[in-house]
XYZ file of C-alpha atoms in Angstrom:
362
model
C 108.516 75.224 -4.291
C 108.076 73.077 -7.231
C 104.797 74.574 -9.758
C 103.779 71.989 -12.516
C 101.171 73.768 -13.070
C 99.702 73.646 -16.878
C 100.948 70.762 -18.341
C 99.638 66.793 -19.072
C 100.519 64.871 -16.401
C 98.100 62.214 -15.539
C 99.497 60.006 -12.599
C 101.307 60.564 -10.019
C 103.656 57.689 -8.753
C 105.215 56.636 -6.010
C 108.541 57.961 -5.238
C 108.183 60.693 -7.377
C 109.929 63.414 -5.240
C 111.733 61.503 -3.544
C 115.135 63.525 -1.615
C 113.319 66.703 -1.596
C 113.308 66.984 2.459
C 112.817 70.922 2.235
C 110.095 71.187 -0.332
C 107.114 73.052 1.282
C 104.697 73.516 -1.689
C 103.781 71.656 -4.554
C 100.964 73.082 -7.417
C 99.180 70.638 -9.740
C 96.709 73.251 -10.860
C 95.197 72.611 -14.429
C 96.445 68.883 -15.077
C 94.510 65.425 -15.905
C 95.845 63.837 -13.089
C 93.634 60.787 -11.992
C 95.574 58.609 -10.277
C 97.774 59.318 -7.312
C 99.570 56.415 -6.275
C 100.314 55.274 -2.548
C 103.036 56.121 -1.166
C 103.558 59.532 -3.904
C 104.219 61.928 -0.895
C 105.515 59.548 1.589
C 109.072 61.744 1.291
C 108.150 65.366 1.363
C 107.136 65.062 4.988
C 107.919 68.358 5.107
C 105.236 69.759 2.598
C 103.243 72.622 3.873
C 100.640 72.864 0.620
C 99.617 70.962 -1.825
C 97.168 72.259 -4.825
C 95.138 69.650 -6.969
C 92.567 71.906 -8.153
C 91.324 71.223 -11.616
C 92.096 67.672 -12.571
C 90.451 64.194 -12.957
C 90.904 62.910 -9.252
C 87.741 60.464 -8.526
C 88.726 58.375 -5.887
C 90.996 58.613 -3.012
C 91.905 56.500 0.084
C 93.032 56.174 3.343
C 97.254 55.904 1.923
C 96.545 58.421 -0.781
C 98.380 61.419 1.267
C 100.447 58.739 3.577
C 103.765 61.318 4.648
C 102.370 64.878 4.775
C 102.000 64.683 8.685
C 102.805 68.704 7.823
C 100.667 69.239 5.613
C 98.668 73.296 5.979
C 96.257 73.547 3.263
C 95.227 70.734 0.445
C 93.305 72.063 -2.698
C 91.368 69.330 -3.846
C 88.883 72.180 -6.557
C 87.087 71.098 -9.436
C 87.685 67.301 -9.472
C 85.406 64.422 -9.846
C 85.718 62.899 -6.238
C 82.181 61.503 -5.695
C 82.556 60.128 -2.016
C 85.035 59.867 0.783
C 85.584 57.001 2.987
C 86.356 56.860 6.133
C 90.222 58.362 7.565
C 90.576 59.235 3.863
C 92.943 62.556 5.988
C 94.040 60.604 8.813
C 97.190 61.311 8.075
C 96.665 64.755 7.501
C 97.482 65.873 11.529
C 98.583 69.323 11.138
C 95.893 70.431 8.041
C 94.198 73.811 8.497
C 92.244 74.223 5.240
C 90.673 71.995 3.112
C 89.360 72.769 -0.002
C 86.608 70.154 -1.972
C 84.323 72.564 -3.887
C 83.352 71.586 -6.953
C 83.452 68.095 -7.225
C 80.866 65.307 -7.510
C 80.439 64.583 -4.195
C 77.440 62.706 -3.057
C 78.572 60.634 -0.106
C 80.802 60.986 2.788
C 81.822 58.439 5.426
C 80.707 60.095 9.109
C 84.967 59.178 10.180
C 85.636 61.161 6.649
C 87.645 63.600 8.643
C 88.676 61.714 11.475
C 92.198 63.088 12.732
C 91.515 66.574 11.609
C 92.175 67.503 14.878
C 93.797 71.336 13.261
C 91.189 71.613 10.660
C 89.981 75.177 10.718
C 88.214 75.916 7.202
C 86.053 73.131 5.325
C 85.011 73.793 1.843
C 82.280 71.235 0.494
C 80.338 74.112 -1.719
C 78.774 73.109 -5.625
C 78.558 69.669 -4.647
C 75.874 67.239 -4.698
C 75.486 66.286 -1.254
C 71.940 65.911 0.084
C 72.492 64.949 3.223
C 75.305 64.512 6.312
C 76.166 62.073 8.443
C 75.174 62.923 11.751
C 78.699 62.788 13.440
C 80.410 64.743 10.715
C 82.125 67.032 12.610
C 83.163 65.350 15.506
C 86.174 64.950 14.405
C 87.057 68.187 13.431
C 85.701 70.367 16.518
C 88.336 72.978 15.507
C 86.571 73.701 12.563
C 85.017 77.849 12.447
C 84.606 78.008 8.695
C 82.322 75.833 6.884
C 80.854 76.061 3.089
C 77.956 74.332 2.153
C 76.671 76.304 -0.579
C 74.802 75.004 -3.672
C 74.846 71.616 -2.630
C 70.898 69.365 -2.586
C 70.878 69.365 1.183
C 67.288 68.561 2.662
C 68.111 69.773 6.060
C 70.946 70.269 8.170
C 69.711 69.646 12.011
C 71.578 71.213 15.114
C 72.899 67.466 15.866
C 74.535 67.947 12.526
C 76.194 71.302 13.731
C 76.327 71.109 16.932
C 79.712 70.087 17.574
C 81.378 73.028 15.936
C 78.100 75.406 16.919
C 80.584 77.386 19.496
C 83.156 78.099 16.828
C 80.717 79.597 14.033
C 79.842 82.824 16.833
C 83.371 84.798 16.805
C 83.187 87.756 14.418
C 86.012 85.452 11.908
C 84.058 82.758 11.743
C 82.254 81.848 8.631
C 79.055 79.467 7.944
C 77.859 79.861 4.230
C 74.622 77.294 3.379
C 72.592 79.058 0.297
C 71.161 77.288 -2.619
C 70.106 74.030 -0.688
C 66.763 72.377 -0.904
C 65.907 72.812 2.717
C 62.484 71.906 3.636
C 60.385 74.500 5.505
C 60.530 72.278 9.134
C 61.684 72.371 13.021
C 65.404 71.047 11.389
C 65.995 74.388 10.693
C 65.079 75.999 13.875
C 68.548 76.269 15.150
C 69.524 79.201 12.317
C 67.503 81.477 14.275
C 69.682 80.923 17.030
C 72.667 81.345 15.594
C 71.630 84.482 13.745
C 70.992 85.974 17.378
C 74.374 84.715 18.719
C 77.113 84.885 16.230
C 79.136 87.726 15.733
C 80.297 87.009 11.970
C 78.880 89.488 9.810
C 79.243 86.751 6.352
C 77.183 84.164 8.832
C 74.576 86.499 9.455
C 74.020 87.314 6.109
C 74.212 83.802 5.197
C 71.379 83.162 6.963
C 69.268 85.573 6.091
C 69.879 84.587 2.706
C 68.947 80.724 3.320
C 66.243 79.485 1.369
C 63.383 76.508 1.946
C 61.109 74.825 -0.044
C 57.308 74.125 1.366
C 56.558 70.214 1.434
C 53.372 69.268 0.409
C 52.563 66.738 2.797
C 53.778 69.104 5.521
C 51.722 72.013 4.521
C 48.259 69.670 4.265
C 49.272 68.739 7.895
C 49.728 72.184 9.369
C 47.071 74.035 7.002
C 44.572 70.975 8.173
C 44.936 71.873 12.119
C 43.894 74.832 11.500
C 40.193 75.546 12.344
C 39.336 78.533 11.500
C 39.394 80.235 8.091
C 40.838 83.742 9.176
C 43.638 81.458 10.878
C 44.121 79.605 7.304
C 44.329 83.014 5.549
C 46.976 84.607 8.343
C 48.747 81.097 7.242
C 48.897 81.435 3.776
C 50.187 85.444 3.506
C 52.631 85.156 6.583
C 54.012 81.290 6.450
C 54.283 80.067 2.879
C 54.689 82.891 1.103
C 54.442 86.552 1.143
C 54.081 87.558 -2.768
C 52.179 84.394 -3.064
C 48.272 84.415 -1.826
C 45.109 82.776 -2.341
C 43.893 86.057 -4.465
C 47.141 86.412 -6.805
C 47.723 82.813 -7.454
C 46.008 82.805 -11.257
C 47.875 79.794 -12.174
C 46.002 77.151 -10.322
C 42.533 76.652 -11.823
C 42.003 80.516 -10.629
C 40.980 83.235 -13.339
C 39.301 85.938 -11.601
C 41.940 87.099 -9.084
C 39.374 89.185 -7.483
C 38.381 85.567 -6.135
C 38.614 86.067 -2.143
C 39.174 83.279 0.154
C 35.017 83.072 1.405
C 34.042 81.664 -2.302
C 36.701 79.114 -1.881
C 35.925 76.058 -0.109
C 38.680 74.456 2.063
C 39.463 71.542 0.033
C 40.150 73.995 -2.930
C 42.225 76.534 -0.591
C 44.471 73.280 0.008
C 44.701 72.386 -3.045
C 45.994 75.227 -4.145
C 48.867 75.336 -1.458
C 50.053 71.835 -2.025
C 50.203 72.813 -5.879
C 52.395 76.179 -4.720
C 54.608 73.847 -2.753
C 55.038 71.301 -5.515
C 56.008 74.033 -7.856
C 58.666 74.967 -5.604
C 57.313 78.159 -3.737
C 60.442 79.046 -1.402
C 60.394 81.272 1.888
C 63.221 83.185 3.556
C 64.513 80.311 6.827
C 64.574 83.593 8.914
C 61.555 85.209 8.435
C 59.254 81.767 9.782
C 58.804 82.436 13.015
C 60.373 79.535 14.108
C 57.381 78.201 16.442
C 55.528 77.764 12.892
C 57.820 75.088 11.584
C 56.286 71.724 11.481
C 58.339 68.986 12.215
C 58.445 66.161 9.464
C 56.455 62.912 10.653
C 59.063 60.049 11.683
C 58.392 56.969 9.044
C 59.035 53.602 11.503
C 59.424 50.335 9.527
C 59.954 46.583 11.097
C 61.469 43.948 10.023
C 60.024 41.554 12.641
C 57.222 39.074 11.738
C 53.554 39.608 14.071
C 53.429 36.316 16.644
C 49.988 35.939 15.472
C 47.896 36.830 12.043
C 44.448 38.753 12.886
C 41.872 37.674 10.330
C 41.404 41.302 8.635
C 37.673 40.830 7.835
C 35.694 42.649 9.984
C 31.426 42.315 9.014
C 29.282 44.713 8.052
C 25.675 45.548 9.590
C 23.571 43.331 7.096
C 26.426 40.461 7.956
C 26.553 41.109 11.673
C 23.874 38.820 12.615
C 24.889 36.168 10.385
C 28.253 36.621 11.750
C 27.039 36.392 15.259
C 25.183 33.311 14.735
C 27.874 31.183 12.967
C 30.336 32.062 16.322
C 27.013 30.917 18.605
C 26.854 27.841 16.602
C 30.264 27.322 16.150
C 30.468 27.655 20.371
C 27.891 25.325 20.868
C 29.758 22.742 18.900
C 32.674 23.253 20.437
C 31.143 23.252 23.921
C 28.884 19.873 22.830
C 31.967 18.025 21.942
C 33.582 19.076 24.878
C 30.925 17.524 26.850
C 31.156 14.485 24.538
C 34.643 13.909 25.573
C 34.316 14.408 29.140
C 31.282 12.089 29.278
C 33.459 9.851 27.912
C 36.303 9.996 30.077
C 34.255 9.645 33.044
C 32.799 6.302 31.536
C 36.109 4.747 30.758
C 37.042 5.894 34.282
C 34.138 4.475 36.057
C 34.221 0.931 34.058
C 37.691 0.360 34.574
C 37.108 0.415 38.210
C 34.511 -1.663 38.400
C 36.620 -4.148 36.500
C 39.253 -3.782 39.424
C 37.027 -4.174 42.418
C 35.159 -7.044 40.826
C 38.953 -8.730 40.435
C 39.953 -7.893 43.725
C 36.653 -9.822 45.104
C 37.065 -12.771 42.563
């Protein structure tokens, strides 16, 4: 073991421990390291961990940790790594527990963790990551502890988790997710499931500690469908927020909190809900019943060009018979000079016979 922990070293080159064949751990803890060379570790292929927490780290690649095919656990805590491309640990064969809390992430490559085929614990927590690639964790389908705490996520769907869904329902498993910006919609559906199904005690109380945020076009969609005003009410006390009703909200153009939900008129009522959800009113993920969560409305865009441009202008009534007449007239003309024309034709057809028969006789 070799500790260097504490001091000022700021680079790590290549070579640097070089003939050290039985070194198995190596601390960096507490340095300003923030550049690691290729190649550093390609001779302690016989490291088993290897602690980076607290230095200056930003970027690495895909040669960064090139040699530790042996590699256990890798602390990567409290730098300033703010994505990670693709096989960044391909190398990394044998790694069990990876540790990236704290860092600036924002991005990561969906092959990130390609050829973590051993990975068991994943640590992304006090990031800023708002969302994840959809094939995260294919790679790592070993994985049965996952951190995801106090991160910006919007939503993290079941195609997100389901790869490593199985591993999260032994009783040592471990799936932490509070202080996220989920939004209140079917995304979220599958943490009921889970809650039912797993086993761990920490994931259970996980998710009963998940958050979500109302968004407002989401609740003037489902508060809209809704036709009746008792239905509206049973909405706003049971769905968007239990301490938060149309008779205690006083900070939205509301004085008299005696003000019941008759003397309100529905435009108002909405109002007033789209205001809560813009100020952030959050619910408990678990205690939506999940057949209440709307699911967000799928934006399409196109690139491609319409064969043909429709004139846009439609008339109104006091133009209609204007309108009607100018396509009568314009018919007509086009149906006179059509006439015109095939008059014509037939003429020229007509003559020019004539003028072959009479040369035939002459």
């Amino acid at each position: 073991m070799i500790n260097l922990e504490e001091n000022m070293i700021m680079e790590i080159g290549r070579d640097s421990f070089f003939d050290l064949p039985k070194l198995q751990k190596l601390t960096f803890t507490k340095n300003n390291i923030s550049h690691i060379e290729d190649g550093a570790f390609q001779h302690t292929f016989n490291l088993l961990e290897l602690d980076l927490n607290k230095n200056n780290i930003q970027y690495l690649n895909r040669h960064t940790f090139d040699g530790l095919a042996n590699l256990r656990k890798l602390d990567l805590r409290r730098n300033h790594i703010y994505n990670l491309t693709e096989f960044t640990f391909a190398e990394l064969w044998n790694l069990q527990e990876l540790l990236l809390g704290k860092n600036d992430l924002k991005y990561i490559s969906e092959r990130a963790f390609d050829g973590l085929s051993q990975l068991a614990k994943l640590s992304l927590d006090d990031n800023k990551l708002a969302a994840l690639p959809s094939g995260l964790f294919e790679g790592v389908r070993g994985l049965s502890s996952l951190d995801l705490r106090s991160n910006e996520l919007r939503a993290l769907t079941y195609d997100n988790i389901k790869p490593i869904l199985d591993n999260l329902k032994p009783p040592t498993s471990n799936l932490l997710l509070e202080e996220n910006n989920f939004v209140c919609d079917c995304r979220l559906k599958w943490m009921h499931t889970l809650r039912d199904e797993t086993k761990s005690q920490s994931t259970k109380e996980s998710l009963e500690s998940v958050t979500c945020k109302i968004d407002p076009p989401i609740v003037s969609s489902a508060y809209n469908k809704m036709a009746d005003t008792d239905s509206k009410l049973d909405f706003n006390k049971e769905i968007l927020h239990a301490g938060i009703t149309i008779e205690t909200i006083d900070k939205n153009n509301i004085t008299d909190k005696k003000t019941t939900a008759e003397d309100l008129s529905k435009d108002h009522v909405n109002d007033i809900l789209i205001q809560a959800a813009k100020k952030g009113v959050k619910r408990t993920v678990l205690k939506i019943p999940p057949e209440t969560l709307p699911c967000p409305i799928e934006k399409r865009t196109t690139t491609e060009l319409v064969p043909y441009m429709i004139d846009p202008v439609i008339p109104i009534q006091n133009e209609m018979k204007t309108f009607r007449l100018q396509e009568m007239n314009k018919s007509s003309r086009v149906h006179f000079m059509a006439t015109i024309i095939a008059w014509n034709v037939c003429f020229a057809f007509f003559f020019t016979q004539n003028i072959l028969v009479n040369f035939n006789v002459f």
